[in-house]
Amino acid sequence: MSRSWDVFCRVIDNYGDAAVCWRLARQLAAEHGARVRLWIDALDALHALFPEVVRDREAQSVAGVDIRHWSAASDIGLPADIAVDAFGGGLPDAYVAAMARRDPPSLWIVLEYLSAELWVVGHHGLPSPHPRLPIARHFFFPGVVPGTGGVLKEASLEPRRDAFQRDRGRQAAFWRDLGFAPPDQGSIAVSLFGYENPAVAELMHVWALSPRQVVAAVPRSSLRPQASAFFGVADPDDGSTLRRGSLEARWVPFLPQPRYDELLWACDWNFVRGEDSFVRAQWALRPFVWHIYPQQERAHRVKLEAFLEIYCEGLEPPTEAALRALWHGWNDPAAPAGLMRAAWESLNGHQDRLRQHARGWAATLALPGDLAANLAHFCEERLK
Ligand code: TRH
C-alpha cells in the first residue's frame, strides 16, 4: 500500500541530520512507493549534499521527494499516515493534535541517532504515550546488530560500488575530474574528513616520513584549516596540491553525496565523522577511522568503545590493539604524543588483512537489514 510520509528534519549543525533524512526520504520514495514530504529548516545543507536542491524555494520536487522549507510559519496541512520526527527534534503542536484526531491516528516515529551500545536492542521500537493526546511516539533506533533498525543502505549501493571498485578506468577518471592524477600504484590513498582535530599534525607528520607515498584527499570540513596549517598554508584552493616528504595533500571541494561515496570507494583508508559518513565508510569496504561527534561529559567515548567492541571482533590481537590506538589517538585530545604514529606504522603491514576485515564487517552490518525497509515494515505492521 502506498503510504504518505512526512519527514521532519531540524538541522542542528553540519550535514549529518540533513544527510540521513534525505537518504531516508529518497529511499522510501524510490523503493517503497511512498509519497514523501521532507520538511527541512536548512535548505543550504541539503543543497551542499545534493546541488539539484535549490536553496531558496519553499517547495520543490527532487529525486521523487517533495521537499518543503520548514519554518515556524509553514502551513503543513493535513498530517501524513506516518510522521518521522528525525533525531527527536519535535513536531509542531498543531500537527501533533491533527495526527491524534485522525482515525486511525498517524504513526509518530522518533528516528534516533545511531549507536552500537547494547541497550539499544531493548529500546528499539518501544512506544511512549503522549501525556495528553491519544497518540504514542515510537522510538526507532538505528543500529549495527540484529534487533535494531539497522543502517541505511539503498538498493543501488552495492552494484554502484562494485562496478566502481572493479574498474580502474573509472577510478582514474574520478581523480582526473577533480583535477588530480590517479594516485600511483603502490601509494596509499586516504580521505580525510573530520571535526577540528589537533591530532592531524601528528598523522601528517607520519605520512610525510612514510616509506610509501601517501595521497591525502582533504575535502572542505572543519578539519581542513589544521591540515593545511601543517604546510604553513592558510586556505589552499580547491584543486591544489601541497607536498612534504612522502605526503601529497589534495584539497578537494565539498562533493555532492554520490561523488563523496566515490571518494570513499577510491581510497585505501577513510577518515570520517558524525553519523552518515561513518556509515558510508563501512559500506565502502575499506578500513576507516571514525571521528565521533563530541558530546558533553564524554558520552561519545562510550559510543565509540561500543562500536569498537563489535567492529574489532575477529581481528588478531596486535592488529586490534593498533586499530584501537589509532581511533583513540584520533578522538582523544589528551592521547599521548606518538600514539597515532606507532599505530599507523604497525597497521601499515596489515593492509590486506584490514581490507578483508572491512569486507567481512559489511556483511555483518547487513544482518539487521536496511533501515528504510525495516522502518517501512515496522510502520505497516502498526497501521494495518
Ligand atoms: O556533518 P556531520 O558532522 O553531521 C552530523 C551533525 O553534526 C549532527 O548534528 C550530528 O548529530 C551527527 O553528525 C552525528 O557528519 P556526517 O553525519 O558524516 O554527515 C556528513 C555528510 O556530508 C555525509 O552525508 C557525507 C557528506 N559529504 C558530502 O556529501 N561531500 C563531502 O565532500 C563530504 C566531506 C561529506
Coordinates of C-alpha atoms and ligand atoms in Angstrom, one line a residue:
M1 CA 0.0 0.0 0.0
S2 CA 1.3 3.5 -0.9
R3 CA 1.6 5.4 2.3
S4 CA 2.1 9.1 2.8
W5 CA 5.1 10.2 5.0
D6 CA 6.2 13.5 6.5
V7 CA 9.9 13.5 7.5
F8 CA 10.7 16.5 9.8
C9 CA 14.3 17.5 9.9
R10 CA 15.8 20.2 12.1
V11 CA 19.4 20.8 11.2
I12 CA 21.3 21.2 14.4
D13 CA 24.6 21.7 12.8
N14 CA 26.8 20.4 10.0
Y15 CA 25.4 18.0 7.4
G16 CA 24.5 14.7 9.2
D17 CA 20.9 15.5 10.1
A18 CA 20.1 16.6 6.5
A19 CA 22.1 13.7 5.1
V20 CA 20.2 11.0 7.0
C21 CA 16.8 12.5 6.4
W22 CA 17.5 13.0 2.7
R23 CA 18.7 9.4 2.2
L24 CA 15.7 8.0 4.1
A25 CA 13.2 10.2 2.2
R26 CA 14.6 9.3 -1.2
Q27 CA 14.8 5.6 -0.4
L28 CA 11.2 5.4 0.9
A29 CA 10.0 7.1 -2.3
A30 CA 12.2 5.0 -4.7
E31 CA 12.0 1.6 -3.0
H32 CA 8.8 1.6 -1.1
G33 CA 6.3 3.5 -3.2
A34 CA 6.0 6.1 -0.5
R35 CA 4.7 9.7 -1.1
V36 CA 7.2 11.6 0.9
R37 CA 7.3 15.2 2.0
L38 CA 10.7 16.2 3.6
W39 CA 10.2 19.3 5.9
I40 CA 13.7 20.7 6.5
D41 CA 14.7 24.0 8.1
A42 CA 18.0 24.4 6.4
L43 CA 17.9 24.0 2.6
D44 CA 21.6 25.1 2.4
A45 CA 22.7 21.9 4.0
L46 CA 20.7 19.9 1.5
H47 CA 21.9 21.9 -1.4
A48 CA 25.6 21.2 -0.4
L49 CA 24.8 17.5 -0.4
F50 CA 22.7 17.4 -3.5
P51 CA 23.1 20.6 -5.6
E52 CA 19.9 19.9 -7.6
V53 CA 18.1 21.2 -4.5
V54 CA 17.6 24.9 -4.8
R55 CA 18.4 26.9 -1.7
D56 CA 15.6 29.4 -1.6
R57 CA 12.5 27.6 -2.7
E58 CA 9.6 26.9 -0.4
A59 CA 8.5 23.7 -2.3
Q60 CA 10.3 21.6 -4.9
S61 CA 10.3 18.0 -6.1
V62 CA 13.7 16.4 -6.4
A63 CA 14.5 12.7 -6.8
G64 CA 10.9 11.7 -6.1
V65 CA 10.7 13.7 -2.8
D66 CA 8.5 16.7 -2.2
I67 CA 10.9 19.0 -0.3
R68 CA 9.4 21.8 1.8
H69 CA 11.3 24.6 3.5
W70 CA 10.2 24.2 7.2
S71 CA 9.8 27.3 9.3
A72 CA 7.5 28.4 12.2
A73 CA 5.2 29.9 9.6
S74 CA 4.9 26.7 7.5
D75 CA 1.4 25.6 6.7
I76 CA 1.8 21.9 6.9
G77 CA -1.8 21.0 6.2
L78 CA -3.2 17.5 6.8
P79 CA -0.9 15.0 8.5
A80 CA 0.5 12.1 6.7
D81 CA 0.0 8.4 7.5
I82 CA 3.4 8.4 9.1
A83 CA 5.4 11.3 10.6
V84 CA 9.2 10.8 11.2
D85 CA 10.5 13.1 13.9
A86 CA 14.1 12.9 13.0
F87 CA 16.5 12.8 15.9
G88 CA 13.6 13.8 18.3
G89 CA 13.7 17.4 17.1
G90 CA 10.0 17.6 17.7
L91 CA 6.9 18.1 15.6
P92 CA 4.7 21.3 15.5
D93 CA 2.0 21.1 18.3
A94 CA -0.9 21.8 15.8
Y95 CA 0.4 19.0 13.6
V96 CA 0.5 16.6 16.5
A97 CA -3.0 17.5 17.5
A98 CA -4.2 16.8 13.9
M99 CA -2.3 13.5 13.9
A100 CA -4.1 12.4 17.0
R101 CA -7.5 13.4 15.6
R102 CA -7.1 11.2 12.5
D103 CA -8.8 7.8 12.5
P104 CA -6.7 5.8 12.9
P105 CA -4.1 8.3 14.2
S106 CA -1.0 8.9 12.2
L107 CA 2.0 6.9 13.3
W108 CA 4.7 9.0 15.1
I109 CA 8.2 7.7 14.7
V110 CA 11.1 9.2 16.5
L111 CA 14.2 8.3 14.5
E112 CA 17.1 8.2 16.9
Y113 CA 20.8 8.6 16.4
L114 CA 22.9 5.5 15.5
S115 CA 24.6 3.8 18.4
A116 CA 26.2 0.4 18.8
E117 CA 25.5 0.4 22.6
L118 CA 23.9 -2.8 23.8
W119 CA 20.9 -1.2 25.4
V120 CA 19.6 -0.1 22.0
V121 CA 18.2 -3.6 21.3
G122 CA 16.0 -3.4 24.4
H123 CA 14.6 0.0 23.5
H124 CA 14.2 -0.3 19.7
G125 CA 10.6 0.1 18.6
L126 CA 9.1 0.9 22.0
P127 CA 6.2 3.3 22.2
S128 CA 5.8 6.1 24.7
P129 CA 2.3 7.6 25.1
H130 CA 1.7 11.3 24.7
P131 CA 0.9 12.9 28.1
R132 CA -2.4 14.4 26.9
L133 CA -3.3 13.2 23.4
P134 CA -4.4 9.7 22.3
I135 CA -1.2 9.1 20.3
A136 CA 2.2 7.4 21.0
R137 CA 5.7 8.1 19.9
H138 CA 7.6 5.1 18.6
F139 CA 11.3 5.1 19.1
F140 CA 13.2 3.7 16.2
F141 CA 16.8 3.0 16.8
P142 CA 19.4 2.5 14.0
G143 CA 22.0 0.0 15.0
V144 CA 24.6 -2.4 13.8
V145 CA 23.2 -5.7 15.2
P146 CA 20.0 -7.7 14.6
G147 CA 17.2 -6.5 16.8
T148 CA 17.9 -2.8 15.9
G149 CA 16.7 -0.8 13.0
G150 CA 19.9 -1.3 11.0
V151 CA 21.5 1.4 9.0
L152 CA 20.5 3.0 5.6
K153 CA 21.6 1.1 2.5
E154 CA 19.9 1.9 -0.7
A155 CA 19.4 -1.0 -3.2
S156 CA 21.7 0.6 -5.8
L157 CA 24.6 1.0 -3.4
E158 CA 26.3 -2.4 -3.9
P159 CA 26.1 -2.6 -7.7
R160 CA 27.3 1.0 -8.0
R161 CA 30.2 0.5 -5.6
D162 CA 31.3 -2.9 -7.0
A163 CA 31.2 -1.5 -10.6
F164 CA 33.4 1.4 -9.5
Q165 CA 35.8 -0.6 -7.4
R166 CA 36.3 -3.2 -10.2
D167 CA 37.1 -0.5 -12.8
R168 CA 40.5 1.2 -12.6
G169 CA 39.5 3.4 -15.5
R170 CA 36.5 4.8 -13.6
Q171 CA 38.7 5.4 -10.6
A172 CA 41.3 7.2 -12.7
A173 CA 38.5 9.3 -14.3
F174 CA 37.2 10.2 -10.8
W175 CA 40.6 11.7 -9.8
R176 CA 41.0 13.4 -13.1
D177 CA 37.6 15.0 -12.9
L178 CA 38.7 16.5 -9.6
G179 CA 41.8 17.9 -11.3
F180 CA 44.3 15.3 -10.0
A181 CA 46.3 12.5 -11.5
P182 CA 45.3 9.0 -10.3
P183 CA 47.5 8.0 -7.3
D184 CA 50.5 5.9 -8.3
Q185 CA 50.2 2.1 -7.8
G186 CA 51.9 1.4 -4.5
S187 CA 50.9 4.6 -2.9
I188 CA 48.2 4.8 -0.1
A189 CA 45.2 7.0 -0.8
V190 CA 43.4 8.4 2.2
S191 CA 40.4 10.6 2.5
L192 CA 40.3 13.0 5.4
F193 CA 37.0 14.4 6.7
G194 CA 36.5 15.3 10.4
Y195 CA 36.0 17.8 13.0
E196 CA 38.7 20.2 14.3
N197 CA 41.5 17.9 15.5
P198 CA 45.0 18.8 16.6
A199 CA 46.0 15.1 16.0
V200 CA 46.0 15.8 12.3
A201 CA 49.5 17.3 12.6
E202 CA 51.0 14.1 14.0
L203 CA 49.3 12.0 11.4
M204 CA 50.5 14.1 8.5
H205 CA 54.0 14.0 10.0
V206 CA 54.0 10.2 10.0
W207 CA 52.7 10.2 6.4
A208 CA 55.4 12.7 5.4
L209 CA 58.0 10.3 6.7
S210 CA 56.3 7.2 5.3
P211 CA 58.3 4.7 3.1
R212 CA 55.3 4.7 0.8
Q213 CA 53.8 7.7 -0.8
V214 CA 50.6 8.8 0.9
V215 CA 48.0 10.7 -1.1
A216 CA 45.6 12.5 1.3
A217 CA 42.4 13.9 -0.3
V218 CA 41.1 16.6 2.1
P219 CA 37.5 17.8 1.3
R220 CA 36.3 21.0 2.9
S221 CA 35.5 20.5 6.6
S222 CA 36.4 22.0 9.9
L223 CA 39.5 19.8 10.0
R224 CA 40.9 21.4 6.9
P225 CA 42.5 24.5 8.4
Q226 CA 44.6 22.4 10.8
A227 CA 45.5 20.0 7.9
S228 CA 46.7 22.9 5.8
A229 CA 48.5 24.6 8.7
F230 CA 50.8 21.5 8.6
F231 CA 52.1 23.0 5.3
G232 CA 52.0 26.6 6.7
V233 CA 49.2 27.5 4.3
A234 CA 46.0 29.2 5.5
D235 CA 43.4 28.3 2.9
P236 CA 44.6 26.3 -0.1
D237 CA 42.4 26.5 -3.2
D238 CA 40.3 23.5 -4.1
G239 CA 42.1 21.5 -6.8
S240 CA 45.5 22.5 -5.5
T241 CA 48.2 20.2 -4.1
L242 CA 50.8 20.6 -1.3
R243 CA 53.7 18.2 -0.7
R244 CA 56.0 17.4 2.2
G245 CA 58.2 14.3 2.1
S246 CA 56.1 11.3 1.1
L247 CA 52.8 13.1 1.7
E248 CA 50.8 14.7 -1.1
A249 CA 47.7 16.6 0.2
R250 CA 45.0 17.2 -2.3
W251 CA 42.5 19.9 -1.5
V252 CA 39.1 18.7 -2.6
P253 CA 35.9 20.8 -2.8
F254 CA 32.9 19.6 -0.8
L255 CA 31.5 17.0 -3.1
P256 CA 27.9 16.1 -3.9
Q257 CA 26.9 13.0 -1.8
P258 CA 27.2 10.5 -4.7
R259 CA 30.7 11.8 -5.5
Y260 CA 31.7 11.6 -1.9
D261 CA 30.8 7.9 -2.0
E262 CA 33.2 7.5 -4.9
L263 CA 36.0 9.2 -2.9
L264 CA 35.4 6.7 -0.2
W265 CA 35.4 3.8 -2.7
A266 CA 38.6 5.1 -4.4
C267 CA 40.7 5.4 -1.2
D268 CA 42.5 2.8 0.8
W269 CA 41.7 4.4 4.2
N270 CA 38.9 6.8 5.1
F271 CA 38.7 9.2 8.0
V272 CA 35.1 10.0 8.5
R273 CA 32.9 11.6 11.2
G274 CA 29.4 12.0 12.7
E275 CA 26.8 9.5 11.5
D276 CA 26.3 9.4 7.8
S277 CA 29.9 9.4 6.5
F278 CA 30.6 6.9 9.2
V279 CA 28.0 4.5 7.8
R280 CA 29.1 5.2 4.2
A281 CA 32.7 4.3 5.0
Q282 CA 31.5 1.0 6.3
W283 CA 29.8 0.2 3.1
A284 CA 33.0 1.3 1.2
L285 CA 34.7 -2.0 2.2
R286 CA 37.8 -0.1 3.3
P287 CA 39.5 0.4 6.7
F288 CA 38.4 3.6 8.3
V289 CA 38.8 5.8 11.3
W290 CA 35.8 7.4 12.9
H291 CA 35.9 10.9 14.4
I292 CA 32.8 10.7 16.6
Y293 CA 30.7 13.8 17.2
P294 CA 32.0 15.1 20.6
Q295 CA 29.3 15.2 23.3
Q296 CA 29.3 16.6 26.8
E297 CA 30.8 14.6 29.7
R298 CA 32.5 12.3 27.2
A299 CA 29.3 10.4 26.4
H300 CA 30.7 9.9 22.9
R301 CA 33.5 7.8 24.3
V302 CA 31.1 5.1 25.5
K303 CA 29.6 5.0 22.0
L304 CA 33.0 4.8 20.4
E305 CA 34.0 1.9 22.6
A306 CA 30.7 0.1 22.0
F307 CA 31.3 0.3 18.3
L308 CA 35.0 -0.8 18.5
E309 CA 34.0 -3.7 20.7
I310 CA 31.8 -5.1 17.9
Y311 CA 33.8 -4.0 14.9
C312 CA 37.1 -5.4 16.1
E313 CA 35.7 -8.9 16.6
G314 CA 37.8 -11.4 14.7
L315 CA 40.9 -9.2 14.4
E316 CA 44.2 -10.6 15.6
P317 CA 45.1 -9.0 19.0
P318 CA 48.1 -6.9 17.7
T319 CA 46.1 -5.6 14.8
E320 CA 43.1 -4.9 17.0
A321 CA 45.3 -3.0 19.5
A322 CA 46.9 -0.9 16.8
L323 CA 43.5 -0.1 15.3
R324 CA 42.1 0.9 18.7
A325 CA 45.1 3.0 19.3
L326 CA 44.6 4.8 16.0
W327 CA 41.0 5.5 16.8
H328 CA 41.8 6.6 20.3
G329 CA 44.6 8.9 19.2
W330 CA 42.2 10.5 16.7
N331 CA 39.4 11.0 19.2
D332 CA 41.1 11.9 22.4
P333 CA 42.8 15.3 22.6
A334 CA 44.7 14.0 25.7
A335 CA 46.1 10.9 24.0
P336 CA 49.9 10.6 24.4
A337 CA 52.0 12.0 21.7
G338 CA 53.3 9.3 19.4
L339 CA 50.2 7.0 19.8
M340 CA 48.9 7.6 16.3
R341 CA 52.3 7.4 14.8
A342 CA 53.1 4.0 16.3
A343 CA 49.6 2.7 15.5
W344 CA 49.8 3.8 11.9
E345 CA 53.2 2.3 11.4
S346 CA 52.2 -1.0 12.8
L347 CA 49.0 -1.1 10.8
N348 CA 50.9 -0.4 7.6
G349 CA 51.9 -4.0 7.1
H350 CA 48.3 -5.3 7.6
Q351 CA 46.5 -3.5 4.8
D352 CA 45.3 -6.7 3.2
R353 CA 44.0 -8.1 6.4
L354 CA 42.3 -4.9 7.3
R355 CA 40.6 -4.7 3.9
Q356 CA 39.4 -8.3 4.3
H357 CA 38.1 -7.4 7.7
A358 CA 36.2 -4.4 6.4
R359 CA 34.6 -6.6 3.8
G360 CA 33.5 -9.1 6.5
W361 CA 32.2 -6.3 8.6
A362 CA 30.0 -5.0 5.8
A363 CA 28.4 -8.5 5.7
T364 CA 27.8 -8.3 9.5
L365 CA 26.4 -4.8 9.2
A366 CA 23.9 -6.0 6.6
L367 CA 22.4 -8.6 9.0
P368 CA 19.8 -6.4 10.6
G369 CA 18.5 -5.4 7.2
D370 CA 18.4 -1.9 5.7
L371 CA 16.9 0.8 7.9
A372 CA 14.4 2.2 5.3
A373 CA 12.9 -1.3 4.7
N374 CA 12.9 -2.1 8.4
L375 CA 11.1 1.2 9.1
A376 CA 8.5 0.8 6.3
H377 CA 7.8 -2.7 7.6
F378 CA 7.6 -1.5 11.2
C379 CA 5.0 1.1 10.2
E380 CA 3.0 -1.2 8.0
E381 CA 2.7 -3.7 11.0
R382 CA 1.2 -0.9 13.1
L383 CA -1.0 0.7 10.6
K384 CA -2.7 -2.4 9.1
Ligands
TRH1 O1 28.4 16.7 9.1 P1 28.4 15.8 10.3 O2 29.3 16.1 11.4 O3 26.9 15.6 10.8 C1 26.3 15.3 12.0 C2 25.8 16.6 12.6 O4 26.9 17.2 13.3 C3 24.8 16.2 13.6 O5 24.4 17.3 14.4 C4 25.3 15.1 14.5 O6 24.3 14.8 15.3 C5 25.6 14.0 13.6 O7 26.7 14.3 12.8 C6 26.0 12.8 14.4 O8 28.8 14.3 9.8 P2 28.0 13.2 8.9 O9 26.9 12.6 9.7 O10 29.1 12.3 8.4 O11 27.4 14.0 7.7 C7 28.2 14.5 6.6 C8 27.6 14.3 5.3 O12 28.3 15.0 4.3 C9 27.6 12.8 4.8 O13 26.3 12.6 4.2 C10 28.7 12.8 3.8 C11 28.5 14.2 3.2 N1 29.7 14.7 2.5 C12 29.5 15.0 1.1 O14 28.4 14.8 0.6 N2 30.5 15.6 0.5 C13 31.7 15.8 1.0 O15 32.6 16.3 0.4 C14 31.9 15.4 2.4 C15 33.2 15.7 3.0 C16 30.8 14.9 3.1

